Coordinates of C-alpha atoms and ligand atoms in Angstrom, one line a residue:
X1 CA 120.5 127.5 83.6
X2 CA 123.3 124.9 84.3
X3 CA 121.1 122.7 86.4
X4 CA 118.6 121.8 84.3
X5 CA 121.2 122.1 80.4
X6 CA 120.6 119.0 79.3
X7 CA 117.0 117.9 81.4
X8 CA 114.7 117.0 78.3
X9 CA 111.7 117.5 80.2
X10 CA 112.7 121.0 81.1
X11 CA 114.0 122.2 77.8
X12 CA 110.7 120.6 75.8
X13 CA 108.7 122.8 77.5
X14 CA 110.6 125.7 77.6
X15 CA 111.0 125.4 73.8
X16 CA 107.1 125.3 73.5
X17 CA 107.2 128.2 75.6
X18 CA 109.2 130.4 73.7
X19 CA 106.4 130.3 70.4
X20 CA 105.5 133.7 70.6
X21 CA 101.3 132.1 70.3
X22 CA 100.2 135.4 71.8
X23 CA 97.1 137.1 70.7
X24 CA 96.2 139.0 68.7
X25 CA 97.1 137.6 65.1
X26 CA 98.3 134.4 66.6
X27 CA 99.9 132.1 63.7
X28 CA 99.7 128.8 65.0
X29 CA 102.0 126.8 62.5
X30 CA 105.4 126.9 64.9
X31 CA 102.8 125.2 67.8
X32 CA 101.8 122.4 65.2
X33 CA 105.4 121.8 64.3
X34 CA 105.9 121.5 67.3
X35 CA 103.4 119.1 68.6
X36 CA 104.0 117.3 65.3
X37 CA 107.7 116.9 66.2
X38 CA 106.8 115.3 70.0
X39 CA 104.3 112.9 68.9
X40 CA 106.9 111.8 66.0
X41 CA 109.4 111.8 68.6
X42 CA 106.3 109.6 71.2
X43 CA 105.7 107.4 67.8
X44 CA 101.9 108.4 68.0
X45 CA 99.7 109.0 65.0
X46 CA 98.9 113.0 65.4
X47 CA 96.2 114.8 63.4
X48 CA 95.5 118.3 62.6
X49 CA 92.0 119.5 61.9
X50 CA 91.2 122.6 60.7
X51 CA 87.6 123.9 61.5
X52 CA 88.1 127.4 60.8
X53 CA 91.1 128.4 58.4
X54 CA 94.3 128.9 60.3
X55 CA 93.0 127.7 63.4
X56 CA 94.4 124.6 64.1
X57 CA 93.6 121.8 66.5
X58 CA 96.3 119.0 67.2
X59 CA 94.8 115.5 68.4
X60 CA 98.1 113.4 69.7
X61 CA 96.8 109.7 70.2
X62 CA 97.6 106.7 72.9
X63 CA 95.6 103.7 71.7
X64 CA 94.6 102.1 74.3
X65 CA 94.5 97.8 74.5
X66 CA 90.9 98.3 73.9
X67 CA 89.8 100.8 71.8
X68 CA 86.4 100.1 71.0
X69 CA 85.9 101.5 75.2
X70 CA 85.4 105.3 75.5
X71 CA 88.2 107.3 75.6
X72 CA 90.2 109.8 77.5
X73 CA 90.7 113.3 76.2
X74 CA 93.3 115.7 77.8
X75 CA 92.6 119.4 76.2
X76 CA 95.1 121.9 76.6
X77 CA 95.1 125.5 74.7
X78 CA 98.0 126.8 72.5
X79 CA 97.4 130.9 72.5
X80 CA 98.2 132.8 75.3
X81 CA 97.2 136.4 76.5
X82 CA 98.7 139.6 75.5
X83 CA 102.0 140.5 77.7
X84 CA 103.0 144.5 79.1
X85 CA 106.6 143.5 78.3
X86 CA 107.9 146.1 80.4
X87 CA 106.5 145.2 83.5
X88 CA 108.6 141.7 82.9
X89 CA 111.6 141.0 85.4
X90 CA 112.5 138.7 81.9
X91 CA 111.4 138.5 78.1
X92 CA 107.3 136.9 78.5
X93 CA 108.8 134.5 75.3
X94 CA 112.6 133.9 76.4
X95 CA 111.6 130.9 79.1
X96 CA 114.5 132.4 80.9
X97 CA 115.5 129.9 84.0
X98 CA 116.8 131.6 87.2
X99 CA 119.2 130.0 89.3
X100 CA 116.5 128.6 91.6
X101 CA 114.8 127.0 88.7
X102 CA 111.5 129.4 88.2
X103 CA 111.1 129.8 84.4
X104 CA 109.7 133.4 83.2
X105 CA 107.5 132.9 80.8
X106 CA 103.6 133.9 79.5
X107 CA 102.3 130.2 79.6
X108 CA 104.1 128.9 82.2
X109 CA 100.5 128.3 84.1
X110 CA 97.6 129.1 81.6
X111 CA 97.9 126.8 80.2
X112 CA 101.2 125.5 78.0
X113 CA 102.4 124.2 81.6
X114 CA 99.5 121.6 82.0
X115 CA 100.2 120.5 77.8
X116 CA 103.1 119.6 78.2
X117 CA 102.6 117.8 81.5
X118 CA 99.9 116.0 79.6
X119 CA 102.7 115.0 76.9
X120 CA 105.3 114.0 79.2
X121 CA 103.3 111.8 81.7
X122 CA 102.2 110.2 78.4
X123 CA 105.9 109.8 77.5
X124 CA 107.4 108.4 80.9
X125 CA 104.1 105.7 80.8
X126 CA 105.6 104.8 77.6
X127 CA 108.6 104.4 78.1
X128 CA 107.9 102.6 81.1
X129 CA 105.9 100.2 79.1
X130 CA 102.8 100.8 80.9
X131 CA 99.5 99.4 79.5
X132 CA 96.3 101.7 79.1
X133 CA 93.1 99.9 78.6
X134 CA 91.5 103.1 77.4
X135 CA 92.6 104.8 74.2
X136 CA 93.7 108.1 75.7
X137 CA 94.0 111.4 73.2
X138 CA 95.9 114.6 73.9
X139 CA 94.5 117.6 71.8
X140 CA 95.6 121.2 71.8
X141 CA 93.2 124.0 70.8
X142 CA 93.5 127.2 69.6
X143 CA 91.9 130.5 70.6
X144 CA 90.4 129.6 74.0
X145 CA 91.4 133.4 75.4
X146 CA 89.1 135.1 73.2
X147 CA 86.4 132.5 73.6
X148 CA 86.5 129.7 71.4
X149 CA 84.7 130.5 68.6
X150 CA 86.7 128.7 66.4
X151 CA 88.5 127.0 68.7
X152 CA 86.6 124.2 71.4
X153 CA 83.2 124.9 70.1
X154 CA 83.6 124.0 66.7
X155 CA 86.0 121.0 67.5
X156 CA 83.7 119.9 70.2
X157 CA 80.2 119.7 68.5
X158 CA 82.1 118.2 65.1
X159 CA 81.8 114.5 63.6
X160 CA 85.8 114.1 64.1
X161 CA 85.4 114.9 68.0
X162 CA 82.3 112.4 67.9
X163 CA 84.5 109.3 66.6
X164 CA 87.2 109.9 69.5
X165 CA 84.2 108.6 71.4
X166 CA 85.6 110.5 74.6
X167 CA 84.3 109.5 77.8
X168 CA 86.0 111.9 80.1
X169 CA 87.9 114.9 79.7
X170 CA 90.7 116.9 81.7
X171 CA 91.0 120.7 81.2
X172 CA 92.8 123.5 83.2
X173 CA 92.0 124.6 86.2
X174 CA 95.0 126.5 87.7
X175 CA 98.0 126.7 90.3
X176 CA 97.3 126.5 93.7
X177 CA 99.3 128.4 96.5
X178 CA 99.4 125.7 99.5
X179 CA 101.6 122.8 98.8
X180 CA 99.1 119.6 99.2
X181 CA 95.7 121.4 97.4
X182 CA 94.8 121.3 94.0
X183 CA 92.2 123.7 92.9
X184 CA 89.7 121.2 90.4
X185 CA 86.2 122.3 88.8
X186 CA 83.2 120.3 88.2
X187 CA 81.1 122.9 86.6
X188 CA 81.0 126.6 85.0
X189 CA 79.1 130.0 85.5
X190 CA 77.5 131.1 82.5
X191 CA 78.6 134.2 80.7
X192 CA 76.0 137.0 79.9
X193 CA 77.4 140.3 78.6
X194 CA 74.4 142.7 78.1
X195 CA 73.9 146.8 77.0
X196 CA 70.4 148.5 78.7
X197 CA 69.5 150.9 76.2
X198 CA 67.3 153.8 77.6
X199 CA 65.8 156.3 75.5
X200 CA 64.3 160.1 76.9
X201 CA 62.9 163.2 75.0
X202 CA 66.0 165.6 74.3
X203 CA 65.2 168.8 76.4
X204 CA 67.3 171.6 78.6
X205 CA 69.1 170.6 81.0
X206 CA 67.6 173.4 83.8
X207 CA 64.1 171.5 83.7
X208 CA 62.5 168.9 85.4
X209 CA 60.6 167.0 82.8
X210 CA 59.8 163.5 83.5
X211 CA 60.8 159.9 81.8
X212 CA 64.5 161.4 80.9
X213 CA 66.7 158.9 80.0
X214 CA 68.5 159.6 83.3
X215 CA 65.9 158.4 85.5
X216 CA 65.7 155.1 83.2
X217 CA 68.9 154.2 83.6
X218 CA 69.4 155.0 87.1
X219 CA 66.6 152.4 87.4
X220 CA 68.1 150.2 85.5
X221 CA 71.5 150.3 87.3
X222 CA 70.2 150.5 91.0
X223 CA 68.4 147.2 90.2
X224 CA 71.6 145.3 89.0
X225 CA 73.7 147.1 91.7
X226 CA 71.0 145.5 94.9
X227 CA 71.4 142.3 93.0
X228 CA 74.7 142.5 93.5
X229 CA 74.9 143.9 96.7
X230 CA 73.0 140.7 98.0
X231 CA 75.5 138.3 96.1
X232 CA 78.4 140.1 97.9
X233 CA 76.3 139.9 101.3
X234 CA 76.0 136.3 100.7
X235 CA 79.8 135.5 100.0
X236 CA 80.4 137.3 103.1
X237 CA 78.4 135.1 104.8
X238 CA 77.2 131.9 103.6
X239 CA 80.2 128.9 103.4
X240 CA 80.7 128.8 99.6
X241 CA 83.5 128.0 97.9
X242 CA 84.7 131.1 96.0
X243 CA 83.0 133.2 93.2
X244 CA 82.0 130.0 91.1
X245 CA 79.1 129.7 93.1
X246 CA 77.7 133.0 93.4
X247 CA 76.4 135.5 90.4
X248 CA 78.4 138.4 89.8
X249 CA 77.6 141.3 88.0
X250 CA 79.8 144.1 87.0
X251 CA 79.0 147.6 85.1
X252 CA 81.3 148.0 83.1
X253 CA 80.4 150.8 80.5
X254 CA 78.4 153.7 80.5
X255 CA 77.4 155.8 77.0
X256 CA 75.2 158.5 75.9
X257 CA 74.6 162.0 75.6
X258 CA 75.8 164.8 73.8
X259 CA 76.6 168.4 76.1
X260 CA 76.2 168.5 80.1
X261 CA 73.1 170.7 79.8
X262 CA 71.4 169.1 77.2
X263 CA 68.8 165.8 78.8
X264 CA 70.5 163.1 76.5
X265 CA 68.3 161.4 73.6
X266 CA 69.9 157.8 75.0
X267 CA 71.5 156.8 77.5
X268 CA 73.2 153.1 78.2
X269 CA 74.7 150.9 80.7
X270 CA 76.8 147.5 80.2
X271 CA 76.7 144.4 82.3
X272 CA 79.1 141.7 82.1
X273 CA 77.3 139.0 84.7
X274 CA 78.2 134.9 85.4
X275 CA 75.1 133.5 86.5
X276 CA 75.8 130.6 89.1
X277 CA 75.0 127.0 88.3
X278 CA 72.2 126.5 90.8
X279 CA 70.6 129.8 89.4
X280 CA 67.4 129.1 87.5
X281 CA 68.7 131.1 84.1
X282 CA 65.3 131.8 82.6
X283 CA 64.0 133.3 85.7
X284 CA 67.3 135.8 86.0
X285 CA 66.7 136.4 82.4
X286 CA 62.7 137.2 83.1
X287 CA 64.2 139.2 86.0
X288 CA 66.1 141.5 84.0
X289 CA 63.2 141.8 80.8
X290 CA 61.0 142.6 84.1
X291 CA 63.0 145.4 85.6
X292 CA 63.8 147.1 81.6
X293 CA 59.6 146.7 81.6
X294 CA 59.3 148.5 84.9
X295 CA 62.2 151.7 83.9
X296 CA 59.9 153.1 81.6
X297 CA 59.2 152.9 77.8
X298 CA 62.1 153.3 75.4
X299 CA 63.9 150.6 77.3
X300 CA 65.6 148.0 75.5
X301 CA 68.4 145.6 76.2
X302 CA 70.8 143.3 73.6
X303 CA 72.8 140.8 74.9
X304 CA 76.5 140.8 73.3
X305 CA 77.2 137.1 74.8
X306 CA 74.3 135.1 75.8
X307 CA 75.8 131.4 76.5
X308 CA 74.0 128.4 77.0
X309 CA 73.8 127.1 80.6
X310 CA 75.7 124.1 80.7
X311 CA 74.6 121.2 83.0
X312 CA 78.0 120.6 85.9
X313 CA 79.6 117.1 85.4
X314 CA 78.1 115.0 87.9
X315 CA 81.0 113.9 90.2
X316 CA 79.3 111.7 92.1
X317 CA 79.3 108.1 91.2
X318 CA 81.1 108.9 88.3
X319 CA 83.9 106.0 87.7
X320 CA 86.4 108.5 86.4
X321 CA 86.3 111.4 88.8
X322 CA 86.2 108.6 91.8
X323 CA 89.8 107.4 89.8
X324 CA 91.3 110.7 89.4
X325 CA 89.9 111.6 93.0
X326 CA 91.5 108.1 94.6
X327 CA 94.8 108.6 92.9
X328 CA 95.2 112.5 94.2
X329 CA 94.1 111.7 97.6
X330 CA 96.6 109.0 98.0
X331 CA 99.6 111.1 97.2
X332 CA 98.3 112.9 99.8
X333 CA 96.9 116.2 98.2
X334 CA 93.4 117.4 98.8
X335 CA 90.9 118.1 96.1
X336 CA 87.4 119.5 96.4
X337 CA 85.8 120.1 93.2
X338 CA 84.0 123.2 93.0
X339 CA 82.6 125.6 90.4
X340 CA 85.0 127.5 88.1
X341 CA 84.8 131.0 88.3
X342 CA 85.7 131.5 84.6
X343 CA 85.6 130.0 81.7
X344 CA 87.3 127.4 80.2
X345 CA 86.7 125.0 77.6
X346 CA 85.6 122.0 79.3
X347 CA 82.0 124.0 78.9
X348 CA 81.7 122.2 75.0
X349 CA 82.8 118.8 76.0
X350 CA 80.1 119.0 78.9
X351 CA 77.6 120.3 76.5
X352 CA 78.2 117.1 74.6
X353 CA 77.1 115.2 77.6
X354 CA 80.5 114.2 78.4
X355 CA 82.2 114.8 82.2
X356 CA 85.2 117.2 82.1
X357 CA 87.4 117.9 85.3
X358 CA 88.9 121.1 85.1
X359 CA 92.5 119.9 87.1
X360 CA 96.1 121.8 87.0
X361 CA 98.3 119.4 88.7
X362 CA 100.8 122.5 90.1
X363 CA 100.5 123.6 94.4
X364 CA 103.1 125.8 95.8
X365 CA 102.5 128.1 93.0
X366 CA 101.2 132.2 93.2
X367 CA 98.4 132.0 90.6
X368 CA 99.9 134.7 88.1
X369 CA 97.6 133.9 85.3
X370 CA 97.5 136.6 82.7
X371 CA 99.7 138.2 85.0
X372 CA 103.1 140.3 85.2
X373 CA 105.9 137.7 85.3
X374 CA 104.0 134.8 85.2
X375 CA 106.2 131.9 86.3
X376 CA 106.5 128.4 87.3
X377 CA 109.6 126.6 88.9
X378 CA 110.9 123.3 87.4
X379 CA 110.4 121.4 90.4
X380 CA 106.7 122.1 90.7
X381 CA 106.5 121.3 86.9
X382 CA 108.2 118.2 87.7
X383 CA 105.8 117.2 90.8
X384 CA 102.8 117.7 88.3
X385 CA 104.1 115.3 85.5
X386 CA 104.5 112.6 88.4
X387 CA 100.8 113.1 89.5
X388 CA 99.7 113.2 85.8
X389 CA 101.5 110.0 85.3
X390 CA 99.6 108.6 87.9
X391 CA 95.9 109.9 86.9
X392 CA 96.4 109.1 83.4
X393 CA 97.2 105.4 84.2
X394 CA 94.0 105.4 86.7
X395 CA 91.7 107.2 84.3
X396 CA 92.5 105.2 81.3
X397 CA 92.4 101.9 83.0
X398 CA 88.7 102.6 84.6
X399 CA 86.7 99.5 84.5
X400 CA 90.0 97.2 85.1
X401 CA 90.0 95.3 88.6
X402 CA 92.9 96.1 90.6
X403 CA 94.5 96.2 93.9
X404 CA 94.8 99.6 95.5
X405 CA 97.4 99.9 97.8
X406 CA 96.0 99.0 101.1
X407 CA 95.9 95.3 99.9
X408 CA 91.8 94.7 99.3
X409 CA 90.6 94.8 95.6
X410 CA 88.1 97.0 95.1
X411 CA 86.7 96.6 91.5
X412 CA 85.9 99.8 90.0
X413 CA 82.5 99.2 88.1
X414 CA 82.7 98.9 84.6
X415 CA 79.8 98.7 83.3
X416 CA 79.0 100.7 80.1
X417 CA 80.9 103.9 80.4
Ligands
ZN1 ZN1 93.7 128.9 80.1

């Protein structure tokens, strides 16, 4: 530990890190103390809303030197996943440092990592004395690993998230391996999770009757499995960037019958499929209602989740992304926004209408998300609060005329945003 004893920066984040906010259960009040504590500590007006009963969200604010202009909203999530301790080289909630400064912990990339980098850029800017034209707000949210039920999606489509007039928002992506890439999404696959149902008249199991539930769902299943087969062909062969931008679909559960010789009453089979972006999403859905037409009668389907699609945040043209694009690409990183394969939250702040970049500012990093010793090592953490120093000042001071650092003065257009 030496090293780093008495580095601020380091022990802040290790101290959020050891708040055991780990589903299931998760009690949030140690996180809110917490992020109470720093903004006291920032001298920044915090606020806690509670949209669902012990399910805090944090809003830390900047106020920017004109307020009235909308603002900037950096979203982090305060629960992490479920740890197999024993598969752990160190506790998942000790933050242990090793001697070449990785810290062990679960939330060391998804996502208490990019939090507190949020918090600390905001603090060096202040310290610094910078000036922000743009009121920028720094929110933590609970319960974003089990889908943000009470988390994102009540906070996003509430009043209180409507006054922060937020005009752009940063969310997680995740690590990346190489040392000058950072892996940033635009846009999200939609989640459907759905159960095929397929009822047959009960019968022995030595005949050959017809319109068993077995030749249903084999229907049913060869369908999804072809459609799948083509995605995978086209992954294989087409120049897309990663899974975001295909549809998978996965079986995932299979239920029914009662005895191996008796032809089962019902028989069913579980999807869990992310339909790409540039997918029409009524026409897969007409697909699927087509093929449970075409198994036979008793077919039925349910959909567990059946999300919205959400319209990508156009990148092009947009003032904000061309600022946090400029300022990556001139500390020499590379950055090519893509589709996330997941989810994250940044899916409720675009269904408001509002552009949401989905940016981790850590390279030279294994992605060990919801992983066996996760980790991250202090100097990467350390590189990522310099960057997010410098997007947070571009972001927030959009609209302001300034000289870049070839010499011209580009103005960056204003207008309404
Ligand atoms: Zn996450």
């Amino acid at each position: 530990m030496s090293k780093w004893e008495n580095d601020d920066e380091v022990q802040r984040f290790r101290e959020y890190l050891k708040i055991p906010s780990v589903h299931p259960d998760i009690d949030y009040d140690d996180c809110v103390k917490f992020l109470r504590k720093q903004a006291e500590e920032l001298g920044l007006p915090v606020v806690v809303y509670e949209f669902a009963p012990r399910k805090p969200v944090v809003v830390i604010t900047w106020q920017g030197l004109e307020p009235d202009l909308p603002s900037i909203l950096l979203n982090s999530h305060m629960d992490v996943v479920p740890v197999h301790e024993e598969h752990w080289t160190y506790p998942p909630f000790a933050a242990h440092v090793t001697e070449d400064g990785w810290i062990y912990a679960r939330g060391t990339q998804d996502m208490k990592s990019v939090g507190m980098i949020h918090l600390e850029a905001v603090r060096r800017l202040k310290q610094a004395g910078a000036k922000i034209k743009r009121t920028v707000h720094i929110s933590y949210v609970p319960d974003e690993e089990i889908g943000s039920q009470e988390g994102m999606k009540l906070f996003a489509a509430s009043e209180e998230f409507k006054r922060l007039n937020i005009g752009f928002e940063l969310d997680e992506s995740g690590p990346h391996h190489k040392p000058d890439e950072f892996f940033a999404f635009h846009g999200e696959r939609t989640s459907r999770q759905i159960k095929v149902t397929c009822v047959g008249d009960p019968g022995h199991g030595s005949f050959l009757s017809s319109g068993t539930a077995g030749e249903k769902i084999a229907y049913i299943i060869d369908k999804f499995m072809s459609y799948r087969a083509e995605q995978t062909k086209q992954i294989k062969s087409r120049t897309i960037r990663g899974f975001g931008e295909i549809t998978t679909i996965n079986l995932t559960q299979l239920e029914g019958g009662v005895q191996i010789n008796v032809l089962p009453k019902s028989l069913s089979a579980s999807f869990d499929i992310r339909i790409a972006p540039h997918v029409d999403h009524d026409k897969f859905e007409e697909m699927i209602d087509t093929w449970c037409k075409e198994a036979g009668k008793g077919v039925t389907y349910e959909y567990f989740v059946k999300n919205p699609q959400v319209p990508n945040s156009q990148i092009e043209g947009n003032p904000f992304y061309t600022a946090l694009a400029d300022t990556v690409k001139d500390l020499g990183i590379t950055m090519k926004s893509s589709i996330c394969p997941g989810a994250t939250d940044a899916r409720f702040v675009r269904l408001q209408g509002i552009p949401a970049i989905n940016i981790t500012p850590i390279r030279n990093t294994p992605l060990l998300i919801h992983n066996h010793d996760e980790r991250l090592n202090i100097e990467e953490y350390k590189r990522g609060i310099d960057v997010m120093e410098k997007i947070v000042l571009a972001v927030a001071n959009v609209g302001i005329r300034h000289t870049n650092h070839k010499g011209d003065s580009p103005m960056r257009e204003s207008a309404k945003l």
